[in-house]
Short mmCIF file of C-alpha atoms and ligand atoms in Angstrom, two decimals:
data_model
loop_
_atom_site.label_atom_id
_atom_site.label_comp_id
_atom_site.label_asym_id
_atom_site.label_seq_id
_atom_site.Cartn_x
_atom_site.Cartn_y
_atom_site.Cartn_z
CA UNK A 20 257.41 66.01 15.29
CA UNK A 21 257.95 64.92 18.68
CA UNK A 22 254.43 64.81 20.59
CA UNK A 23 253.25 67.07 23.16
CA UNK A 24 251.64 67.91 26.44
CA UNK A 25 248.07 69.53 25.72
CA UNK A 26 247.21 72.23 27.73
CA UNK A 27 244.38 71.92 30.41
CA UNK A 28 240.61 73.11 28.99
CA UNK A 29 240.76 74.88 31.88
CA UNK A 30 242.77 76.18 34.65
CA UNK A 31 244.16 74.31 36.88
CA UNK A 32 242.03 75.06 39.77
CA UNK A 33 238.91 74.91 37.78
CA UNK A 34 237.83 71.50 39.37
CA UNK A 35 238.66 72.53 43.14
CA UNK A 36 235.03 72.96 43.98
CA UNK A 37 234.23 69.43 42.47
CA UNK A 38 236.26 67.01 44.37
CA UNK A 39 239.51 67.45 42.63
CA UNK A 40 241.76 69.94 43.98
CA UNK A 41 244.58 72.24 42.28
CA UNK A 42 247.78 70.02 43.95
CA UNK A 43 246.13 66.91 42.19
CA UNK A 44 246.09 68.30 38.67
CA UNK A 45 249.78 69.99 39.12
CA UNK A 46 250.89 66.95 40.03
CA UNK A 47 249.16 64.62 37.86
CA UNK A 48 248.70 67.08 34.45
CA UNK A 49 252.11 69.11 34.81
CA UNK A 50 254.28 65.53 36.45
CA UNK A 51 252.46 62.36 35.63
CA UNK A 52 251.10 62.90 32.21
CA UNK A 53 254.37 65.48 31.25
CA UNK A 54 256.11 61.93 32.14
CA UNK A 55 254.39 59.79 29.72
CA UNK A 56 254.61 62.04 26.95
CA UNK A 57 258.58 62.76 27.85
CA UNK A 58 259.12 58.47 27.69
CA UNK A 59 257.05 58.34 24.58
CA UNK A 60 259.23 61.03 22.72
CA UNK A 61 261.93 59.38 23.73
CA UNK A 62 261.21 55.98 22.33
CA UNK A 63 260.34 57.51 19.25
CA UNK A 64 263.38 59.04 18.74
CA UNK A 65 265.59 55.77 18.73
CA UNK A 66 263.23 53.19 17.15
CA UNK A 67 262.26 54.37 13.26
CA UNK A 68 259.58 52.14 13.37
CA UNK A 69 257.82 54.45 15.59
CA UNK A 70 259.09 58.04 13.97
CA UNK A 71 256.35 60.15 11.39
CA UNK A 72 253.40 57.41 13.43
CA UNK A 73 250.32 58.77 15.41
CA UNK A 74 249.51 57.98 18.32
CA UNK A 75 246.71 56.00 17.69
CA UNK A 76 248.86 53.90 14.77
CA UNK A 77 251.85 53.69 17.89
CA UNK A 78 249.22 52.21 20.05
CA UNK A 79 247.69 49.54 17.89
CA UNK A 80 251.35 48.46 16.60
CA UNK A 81 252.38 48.49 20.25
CA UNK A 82 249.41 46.35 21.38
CA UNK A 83 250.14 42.45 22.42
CA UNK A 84 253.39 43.31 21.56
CA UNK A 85 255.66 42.19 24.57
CA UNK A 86 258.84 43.99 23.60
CA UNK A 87 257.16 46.85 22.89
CA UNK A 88 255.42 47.10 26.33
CA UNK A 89 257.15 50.16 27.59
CA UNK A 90 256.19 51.63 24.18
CA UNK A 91 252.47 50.84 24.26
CA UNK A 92 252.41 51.88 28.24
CA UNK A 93 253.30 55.41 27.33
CA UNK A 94 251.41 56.11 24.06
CA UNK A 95 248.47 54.72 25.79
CA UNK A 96 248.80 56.87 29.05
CA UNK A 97 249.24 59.76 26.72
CA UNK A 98 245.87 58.97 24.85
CA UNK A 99 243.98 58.22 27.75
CA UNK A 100 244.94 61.52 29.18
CA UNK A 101 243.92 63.40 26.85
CA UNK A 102 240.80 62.10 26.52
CA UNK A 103 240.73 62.01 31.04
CA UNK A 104 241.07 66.37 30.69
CA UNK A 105 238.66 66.37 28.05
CA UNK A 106 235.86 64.39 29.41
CA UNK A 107 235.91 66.76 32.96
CA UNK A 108 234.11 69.79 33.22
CA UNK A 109 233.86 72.85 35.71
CA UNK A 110 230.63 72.31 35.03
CA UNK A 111 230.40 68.62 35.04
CA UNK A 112 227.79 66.47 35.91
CA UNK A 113 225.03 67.24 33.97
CA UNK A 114 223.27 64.76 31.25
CA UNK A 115 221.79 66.39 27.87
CA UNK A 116 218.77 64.83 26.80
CA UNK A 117 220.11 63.27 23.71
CA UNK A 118 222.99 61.04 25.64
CA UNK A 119 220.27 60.46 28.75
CA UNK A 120 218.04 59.03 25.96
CA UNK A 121 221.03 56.88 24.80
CA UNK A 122 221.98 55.83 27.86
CA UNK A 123 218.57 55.01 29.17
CA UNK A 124 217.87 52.16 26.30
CA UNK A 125 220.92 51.08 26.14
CA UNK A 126 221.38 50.67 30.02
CA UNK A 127 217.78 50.35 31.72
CA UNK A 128 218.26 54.36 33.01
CA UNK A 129 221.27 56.41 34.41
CA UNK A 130 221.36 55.28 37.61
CA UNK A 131 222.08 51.57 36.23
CA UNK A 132 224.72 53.39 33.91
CA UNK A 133 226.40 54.89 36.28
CA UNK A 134 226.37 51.45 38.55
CA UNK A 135 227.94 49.69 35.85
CA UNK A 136 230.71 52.36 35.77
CA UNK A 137 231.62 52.40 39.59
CA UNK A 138 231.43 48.40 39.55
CA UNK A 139 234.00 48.47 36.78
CA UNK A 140 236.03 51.21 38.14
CA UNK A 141 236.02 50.13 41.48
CA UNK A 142 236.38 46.39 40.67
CA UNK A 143 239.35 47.38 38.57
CA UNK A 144 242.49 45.85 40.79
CA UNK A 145 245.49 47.89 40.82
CA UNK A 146 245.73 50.64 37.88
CA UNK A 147 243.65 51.14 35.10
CA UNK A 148 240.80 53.37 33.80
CA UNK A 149 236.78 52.61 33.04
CA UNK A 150 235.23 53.74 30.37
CA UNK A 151 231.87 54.58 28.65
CA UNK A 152 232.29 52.97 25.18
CA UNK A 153 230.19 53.65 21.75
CA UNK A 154 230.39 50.14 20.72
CA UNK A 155 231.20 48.87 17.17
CA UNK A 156 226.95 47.75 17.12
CA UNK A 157 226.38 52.10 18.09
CA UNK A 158 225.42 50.55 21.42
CA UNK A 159 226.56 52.15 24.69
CA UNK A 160 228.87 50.20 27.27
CA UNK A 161 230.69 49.90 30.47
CA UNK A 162 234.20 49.13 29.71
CA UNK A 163 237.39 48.82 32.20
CA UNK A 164 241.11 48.45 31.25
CA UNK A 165 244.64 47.67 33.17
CA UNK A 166 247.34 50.19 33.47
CA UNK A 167 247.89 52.16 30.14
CA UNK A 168 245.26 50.19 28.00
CA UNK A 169 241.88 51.78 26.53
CA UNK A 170 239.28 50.80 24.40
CA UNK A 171 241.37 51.78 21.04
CA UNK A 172 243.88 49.45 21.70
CA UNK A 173 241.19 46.72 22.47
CA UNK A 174 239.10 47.75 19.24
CA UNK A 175 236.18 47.97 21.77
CA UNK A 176 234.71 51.13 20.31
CA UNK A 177 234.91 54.77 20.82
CA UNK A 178 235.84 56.14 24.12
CA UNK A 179 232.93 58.88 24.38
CA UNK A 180 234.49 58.73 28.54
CA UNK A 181 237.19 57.54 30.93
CA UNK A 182 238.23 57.80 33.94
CA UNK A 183 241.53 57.57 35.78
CA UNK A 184 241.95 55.03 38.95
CA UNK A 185 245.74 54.99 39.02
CA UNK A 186 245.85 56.42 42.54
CA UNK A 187 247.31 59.31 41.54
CA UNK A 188 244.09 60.80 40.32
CA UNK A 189 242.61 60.21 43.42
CA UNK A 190 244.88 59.94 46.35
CA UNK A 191 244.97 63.52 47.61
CA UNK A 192 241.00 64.34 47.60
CA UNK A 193 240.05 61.04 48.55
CA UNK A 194 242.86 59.11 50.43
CA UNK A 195 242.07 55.53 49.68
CA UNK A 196 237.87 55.46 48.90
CA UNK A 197 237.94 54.85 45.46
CA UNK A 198 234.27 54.08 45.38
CA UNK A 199 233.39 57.63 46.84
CA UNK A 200 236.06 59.03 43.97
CA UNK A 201 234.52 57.29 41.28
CA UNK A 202 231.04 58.79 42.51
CA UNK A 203 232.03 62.16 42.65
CA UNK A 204 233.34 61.58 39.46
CA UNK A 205 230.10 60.58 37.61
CA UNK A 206 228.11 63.21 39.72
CA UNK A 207 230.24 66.38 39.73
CA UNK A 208 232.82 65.92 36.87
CA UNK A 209 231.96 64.04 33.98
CA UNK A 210 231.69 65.89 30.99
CA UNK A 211 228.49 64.29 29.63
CA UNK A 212 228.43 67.09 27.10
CA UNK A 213 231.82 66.12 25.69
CA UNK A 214 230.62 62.72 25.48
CA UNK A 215 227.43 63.30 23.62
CA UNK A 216 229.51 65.59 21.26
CA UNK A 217 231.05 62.37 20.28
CA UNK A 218 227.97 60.38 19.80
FE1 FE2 B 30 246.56 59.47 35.45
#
C-alpha cells in the first residue's frame, strides 16, 4: 500500500487571514509535501526491506543510516508534515487551560515557552523544524531538528507540535524574517488544542 498525501484539515485558504497565504500552502501542501511522499513511494517500491513498513518503523530503520539517507529524508518530511497541517488552526493561537498549566511548570509561563521555541527555530541554521516535545520523563520541551529529522527519529518524545523553517513555509508571507514567521506562528497558528489533545 503505497503511502499517501493527506488532505488539508482545512481549505486551502483557511490560514490567509493568519499570516500564511493560499499560494504558500498550494505550493508547499499540493508540490513540496506531494514530492516527499512521491520519492518515498518510490523507494519503497524497489527496496523490500522497506515494502508492508510504516512510516514510523521506515524512519527509525532509516535513522543514522548513511545509505539510507535519501530514504530517511523523505519518510521523515512526510511525518513531519503531517503532523505541520495538523498542529495549525484557522483558529490558532489560543492556549486551553490544561496545556497553559503544563506549560507554565514545566517552562516558568508561556511567554518563556514560546521564547524557547523562536530561539530554537530561529537559531536553527539552514532547514529544519522546532518542536514542542512531551518528553520520555511527561515533561514538556523545546526541541529543534535539521532537514527531515523530528523528535521520533531522535527518540526525544512525542511531538505534541512542529513547525516548518525550510523556507518554503515561509518565504512568500514573510520574505526572509524568520523570527517574525516563527512569531506569527506561535501567536496566530498553532494549534494548542491539537497539542493538548495529545497530552
Ligand atoms: Fe515544509
Amino acid at each position: 500500500m503505497a503511502f499517501e498525501l493527506p488532505s488539508l484539515p482545512y481549505p486551502h485558504n483557511a490560514l490567509a487571514g493568519r499570516g500564511m497565504c493560499q499560494e504558500t500552502m498550494e505550493l508547499h501542501h499540493d508540490k513540496h509535501h506531494q514530492a516527499y511522499v512521491t520519492a518515498l513511494n518510490g523507494f519503497v517500491e524497489k527496496d523490500s526491506k522497506l515494502q508492508g513498513k510504516s512510516l514510523e518503523d521506515i524512519i527509525k530503520m532509516s535513522h543514522g543510516n548513511a545509505e539510507m539517507a535519501p530514504v530517511f529524508n523523505n519518510a521523515g518530511q512526510h511525518w513531519n508534515h503531517i503532523l505541520f497541517w495538523q498542529a495549525m488552526s484557522p483558529q490558532g493561537g489560543k492556549l486551553p487551560g490544561r496545556l497553559e498549566q503544563q506549560i507554565t511548570s514545566d517552562f516558568g509561563g508561556v511567554q518563556q515557552f514560546k521564547d524557547a521555541f523562536k530561539a530554537a527555530a530561529v537559531g536553527q541554521f539552514g532547514s529544519g523544524w522546532a518542536w514542542l516535545v512531551k518528553g520520555t520523563d511527561g515533561k514538556l520541551k523545546v526541541t529543534r531538528s535539521a532537514n527531515g529529522s523530528n523528535p521520533l527519529a531522535g527518540g526525544e518524545g512525542e511531538a505534541l507540535l512542529g513547525c516548518d523553517v525550510w523556507e518554503h513555509s515561509y518565504y512568500l508571507d514573510f520574505r526572509n524574517r524568520r523570527p517574525d514567521y516563527v512569531q506569527n506562528w506561535l501567536d496566530n497558528l498553532a494549534n494548542y488544542e491539537f497539542a493538548a489533545s495529545k497530552l
